Amino acid sequence: EAAVTQSPRSKVAVTGGKVTLSCHQTNNHDYMYWYRQDTGHGLRLIHYSYVADSTEKGDIPDGYKASRPSQENFSLILELASLSQTAVYFCASSDTNTEVFFGKGTRLTVV
Amino acid sequence: GDSVTQTEGLVTLTEGLPVMLNCTYQTIYSNPFLFWYVQHLNESPRLLLKSFTDNKRTEHQGFHATLHKSSSSFHLQKSSAQLSDSALYYCALSDGPSSGQKLVFGQGTILKVYL
C-alpha cells in the first residue's frame, strides 16, 4: 500500500517561532500536497507540488512556505508561528490517475 | 472558485437504519470528479468512493452515491448503518487529472451510529 510518512506526529511550538513539518512518500508519486484540518472547515489545501524543486500555492497559503527538494520529500514551513495556525496538518501524495493517499497527520499546537 | 457544501455537521443514527449524508457542489468545470473520503478516529482520510459519470451509481463497501450534475449533488447513502460506520465523512471535488488531483473538501459530517 502507498505510504506517506509525516514527522513529527505532534508538536508544541511557541508563538513567533519557526516550525518545519516534514513529509516523505515512497509511492513514486509526482504530486504532493499539504492540507490543514480544522473543525468546521474540513481540509483546506495550503501548498502543493507537481515536481521536485517547484511548489504552488493552494487555497490558504498565507503564513506558510513549502519546499520540495526531491520527489520523495515535501516540507511545510511556518516562519513565524501564530496561534491561528494550531491545527492538524496532513501531507498527501498522488499521481494523475491514482487516488490521493494521506499521511497520518501532524497535530500542531502553537502556544 | 470551487466549493463543496455538506449541510449536516453531525448525524446520529441507530444501527440498522439507513444513512444519507448530503453533498452539493459548485464548480465552473463541466466534468468534475466527486469523491467521498472517510476518516476514522485518529486515522488519516481514505478514499471511500468516487465518480465522474453523470447519473451513474457508484458503490463501495456497502455505501453508494450517484453524481447528479443537474442538481450538482453527490449524496452518500447506505441501506443499513453499522457501528463501525461511525466516522468523519468528507465530500470532495476536483477538476480531474488535469488539475493534478487537487481536492476541495466540504466541511465534513460526523456520523455516529448507536446500538
Short mmCIF file of C-alpha atoms in Angstrom, two decimals:
data_model
loop_
_atom_site.label_atom_id
_atom_site.label_comp_id
_atom_site.label_asym_id
_atom_site.label_seq_id
_atom_site.Cartn_x
_atom_site.Cartn_y
_atom_site.Cartn_z
CA GLU A 1 0.00 0.00 0.00
CA ALA A 2 1.04 3.55 -0.73
CA ALA A 3 2.98 5.11 2.13
CA VAL A 4 3.14 8.73 3.26
CA THR A 5 5.08 9.37 6.45
CA GLN A 6 4.87 12.60 8.41
CA SER A 7 7.15 13.84 11.16
CA PRO A 8 6.74 14.87 13.84
CA ARG A 9 3.34 13.41 14.67
CA SER A 10 2.73 16.14 17.20
CA LYS A 11 4.46 19.35 18.15
CA VAL A 12 4.06 22.25 20.52
CA ALA A 13 5.55 25.49 19.22
CA VAL A 14 5.83 28.96 20.68
CA THR A 15 4.28 31.97 19.03
CA GLY A 16 6.76 33.61 16.68
CA GLY A 17 8.95 30.54 16.41
CA LYS A 18 9.82 28.61 13.28
CA VAL A 19 8.19 25.25 12.63
CA THR A 20 9.04 22.71 9.96
CA LEU A 21 6.76 19.78 9.22
CA SER A 22 8.24 17.01 7.12
CA CYS A 23 6.68 14.51 4.75
CA HIS A 24 8.20 11.53 2.96
CA GLN A 25 6.50 9.31 0.41
CA THR A 26 7.61 6.01 -1.04
CA ASN A 27 4.89 5.85 -3.70
CA ASN A 28 6.94 7.30 -6.52
CA HIS A 29 4.16 9.88 -6.96
CA ASP A 30 4.76 13.16 -8.72
CA TYR A 31 2.16 15.18 -6.79
CA MET A 32 2.38 16.10 -3.13
CA TYR A 33 0.10 18.26 -1.02
CA TRP A 34 -0.21 19.88 2.37
CA TYR A 35 -3.69 20.20 3.85
CA ARG A 36 -4.84 21.74 7.09
CA GLN A 37 -7.75 20.28 9.06
CA ASP A 38 -9.92 22.40 11.32
CA THR A 39 -13.29 21.55 12.78
CA GLY A 40 -15.98 23.22 10.73
CA HIS A 41 -13.66 23.93 7.82
CA GLY A 42 -12.77 20.46 6.68
CA LEU A 43 -9.49 20.02 4.88
CA ARG A 44 -8.00 23.02 3.10
CA LEU A 45 -5.11 22.99 0.65
CA ILE A 46 -2.10 25.06 1.72
CA HIS A 47 0.59 24.24 -0.85
CA TYR A 48 1.17 21.55 -3.42
CA SER A 49 3.86 20.42 -5.81
CA TYR A 50 3.91 18.68 -9.17
CA VAL A 51 7.63 18.13 -9.39
CA ALA A 52 10.77 18.40 -7.33
CA ASP A 53 12.15 21.91 -6.79
CA SER A 54 8.78 23.51 -7.57
CA THR A 55 5.85 24.40 -5.33
CA GLU A 56 2.49 26.05 -5.90
CA LYS A 57 0.16 28.00 -3.64
CA GLY A 58 -3.06 26.34 -2.64
CA ASP A 59 -6.19 27.93 -1.26
CA ILE A 60 -4.77 29.18 2.07
CA PRO A 61 -1.01 29.77 1.62
CA ASP A 62 -0.61 32.88 3.79
CA GLY A 63 1.81 32.30 6.66
CA TYR A 64 3.19 29.10 5.13
CA LYS A 65 6.06 28.19 2.85
CA ALA A 66 6.74 24.84 1.20
CA SER A 67 9.83 23.07 -0.06
CA ARG A 68 10.14 20.04 -2.37
CA PRO A 69 13.84 19.17 -2.53
CA SER A 70 13.20 15.74 -4.07
CA GLN A 71 10.33 13.68 -5.41
CA GLU A 72 10.03 11.89 -2.09
CA ASN A 73 10.15 14.82 0.32
CA PHE A 74 7.87 17.79 0.87
CA SER A 75 8.14 20.16 3.83
CA LEU A 76 5.80 22.78 5.22
CA ILE A 77 7.45 25.73 6.94
CA LEU A 78 5.89 28.20 9.33
CA GLU A 79 8.46 31.02 9.64
CA LEU A 80 6.58 32.84 12.39
CA ALA A 81 4.09 30.52 14.03
CA SER A 82 0.85 32.08 15.24
CA LEU A 83 -1.95 30.88 17.49
CA SER A 84 -4.28 30.67 14.48
CA GLN A 85 -2.03 28.00 12.94
CA THR A 86 -2.93 25.49 15.63
CA ALA A 87 -4.44 22.62 13.63
CA VAL A 88 -3.85 19.12 12.30
CA TYR A 89 -1.75 19.06 9.13
CA PHE A 90 -1.96 16.30 6.56
CA CYS A 91 0.52 15.56 3.82
CA ALA A 92 -0.67 13.59 0.81
CA SER A 93 0.60 12.24 -2.48
CA SER A 94 -0.89 11.12 -5.75
CA ASP A 95 -0.29 10.65 -9.42
CA THR A 96 -2.53 11.73 -12.28
CA ASN A 97 -4.58 8.57 -12.28
CA THR A 98 -4.35 7.43 -8.68
CA GLU A 99 -6.30 8.31 -5.61
CA VAL A 100 -4.82 10.74 -3.13
CA PHE A 101 -3.07 8.99 -0.23
CA PHE A 102 -2.82 10.81 3.09
CA GLY A 103 -0.29 10.56 5.87
CA LYS A 104 -1.33 10.09 9.49
CA GLY A 105 -1.22 13.80 10.23
CA THR A 106 0.73 16.15 12.49
CA ARG A 107 -1.03 17.80 15.38
CA LEU A 108 0.48 21.28 15.84
CA THR A 109 -0.28 23.36 18.90
CA VAL A 110 1.02 26.93 18.97
CA VAL A 111 1.12 28.48 22.44
CA GLY B 1 -13.72 29.18 -7.02
CA ASP B 2 -14.92 25.63 -6.49
CA SER B 3 -16.83 24.82 -3.31
CA VAL B 4 -18.45 21.83 -1.61
CA THR B 5 -21.25 22.05 0.93
CA GLN B 6 -22.15 19.41 3.47
CA THR B 7 -25.14 20.69 5.35
CA GLU B 8 -25.04 18.32 8.34
CA GLY B 9 -22.24 18.69 10.82
CA LEU B 10 -23.41 15.70 12.85
CA VAL B 11 -25.70 12.80 12.00
CA THR B 12 -26.70 10.33 14.72
CA LEU B 13 -28.39 7.04 13.88
CA THR B 14 -29.44 3.79 15.44
CA GLU B 15 -27.73 0.73 13.99
CA GLY B 16 -29.69 -0.76 11.11
CA LEU B 17 -31.27 2.48 9.94
CA PRO B 18 -30.43 3.94 6.51
CA VAL B 19 -27.70 6.52 6.11
CA MET B 20 -27.81 9.57 3.89
CA LEU B 21 -25.17 12.28 4.00
CA ASN B 22 -25.75 15.29 1.80
CA CYS B 23 -23.23 16.86 -0.56
CA THR B 24 -23.70 19.63 -3.08
CA TYR B 25 -21.03 21.44 -5.04
CA GLN B 26 -20.29 24.45 -7.18
CA THR B 27 -17.76 24.48 -9.99
CA ILE B 28 -17.27 26.10 -13.34
CA TYR B 29 -15.78 22.90 -14.66
CA SER B 30 -18.20 20.84 -16.75
CA ASN B 31 -16.69 17.44 -15.87
CA PRO B 32 -15.89 17.46 -12.17
CA PHE B 33 -14.71 14.45 -10.21
CA LEU B 34 -16.56 13.89 -6.94
CA PHE B 35 -15.25 11.88 -4.00
CA TRP B 36 -16.26 10.68 -0.57
CA TYR B 37 -13.46 10.27 1.96
CA VAL B 38 -13.87 8.63 5.37
CA GLN B 39 -11.73 9.37 8.40
CA HIS B 40 -11.97 7.15 11.47
CA LEU B 41 -10.83 8.46 14.83
CA ASN B 42 -7.09 9.14 14.95
CA GLU B 43 -6.62 7.91 11.41
CA SER B 44 -5.97 9.58 8.09
CA PRO B 45 -8.66 10.24 5.48
CA ARG B 46 -9.04 7.47 2.95
CA LEU B 47 -10.99 7.25 -0.26
CA LEU B 48 -14.40 5.61 0.05
CA LEU B 49 -15.75 6.11 -3.46
CA LYS B 50 -15.53 8.41 -6.44
CA SER B 51 -17.38 9.30 -9.63
CA PHE B 52 -17.18 11.50 -12.68
CA THR B 53 -20.04 9.96 -14.67
CA ASP B 54 -23.39 11.70 -14.57
CA ASN B 55 -26.34 9.67 -13.23
CA LYS B 56 -24.27 6.53 -12.66
CA ARG B 57 -24.38 4.85 -9.24
CA THR B 58 -21.01 4.00 -7.73
CA GLU B 59 -20.68 1.58 -4.82
CA HIS B 60 -18.02 0.51 -2.36
CA GLN B 61 -18.08 -1.23 0.99
CA GLY B 62 -21.86 -1.05 1.21
CA PHE B 63 -22.01 2.67 0.51
CA HIS B 64 -23.25 4.17 -2.72
CA ALA B 65 -23.56 7.57 -4.35
CA THR B 66 -24.77 8.94 -7.67
CA LEU B 67 -23.40 12.07 -9.29
CA HIS B 68 -26.24 14.29 -10.48
CA LYS B 69 -24.87 17.19 -12.48
CA SER B 70 -28.35 18.67 -12.95
CA SER B 71 -28.60 19.31 -9.23
CA SER B 72 -24.83 19.46 -8.50
CA SER B 73 -25.21 16.74 -5.89
CA PHE B 74 -23.34 13.63 -4.77
CA HIS B 75 -25.12 12.30 -1.68
CA LEU B 76 -23.72 9.30 0.19
CA GLN B 77 -26.10 6.50 1.13
CA LYS B 78 -26.12 3.16 2.85
CA SER B 79 -29.12 0.94 3.41
CA SER B 80 -28.25 -0.14 6.94
CA ALA B 81 -25.86 1.64 9.29
CA GLN B 82 -23.32 -0.32 11.32
CA LEU B 83 -21.48 0.69 14.47
CA SER B 84 -18.22 0.58 12.50
CA ASP B 85 -19.52 3.27 10.13
CA SER B 86 -19.07 5.86 12.88
CA ALA B 87 -16.51 8.29 11.44
CA LEU B 88 -15.97 11.69 9.83
CA TYR B 89 -17.06 11.80 6.19
CA TYR B 90 -15.83 14.32 3.67
CA CYS B 91 -17.24 15.08 0.26
CA ALA B 92 -14.62 16.45 -2.11
CA LEU B 93 -14.33 17.82 -5.62
CA SER B 94 -11.57 18.05 -8.18
CA ASP B 95 -11.39 19.24 -11.72
CA GLY B 96 -9.94 15.91 -12.69
CA PRO B 97 -6.44 14.69 -13.51
CA SER B 98 -5.62 17.88 -15.43
CA SER B 99 -5.60 19.79 -12.14
CA GLY B 100 -3.26 17.33 -10.51
CA GLN B 101 -5.90 15.83 -8.21
CA LYS B 102 -6.16 18.96 -6.10
CA LEU B 103 -9.14 18.39 -3.86
CA VAL B 104 -11.64 20.87 -2.49
CA PHE B 105 -13.32 19.44 0.59
CA GLY B 106 -16.61 20.12 2.27
CA GLN B 107 -16.79 20.89 5.97
CA GLY B 108 -17.26 17.26 6.88
CA THR B 109 -20.09 15.29 8.51
CA ILE B 110 -19.59 13.28 11.66
CA LEU B 111 -21.65 10.08 11.60
CA LYS B 112 -22.33 8.46 14.94
CA VAL B 113 -24.09 5.09 14.97
CA TYR B 114 -25.57 3.77 18.22
CA LEU B 115 -26.94 0.39 19.31
#
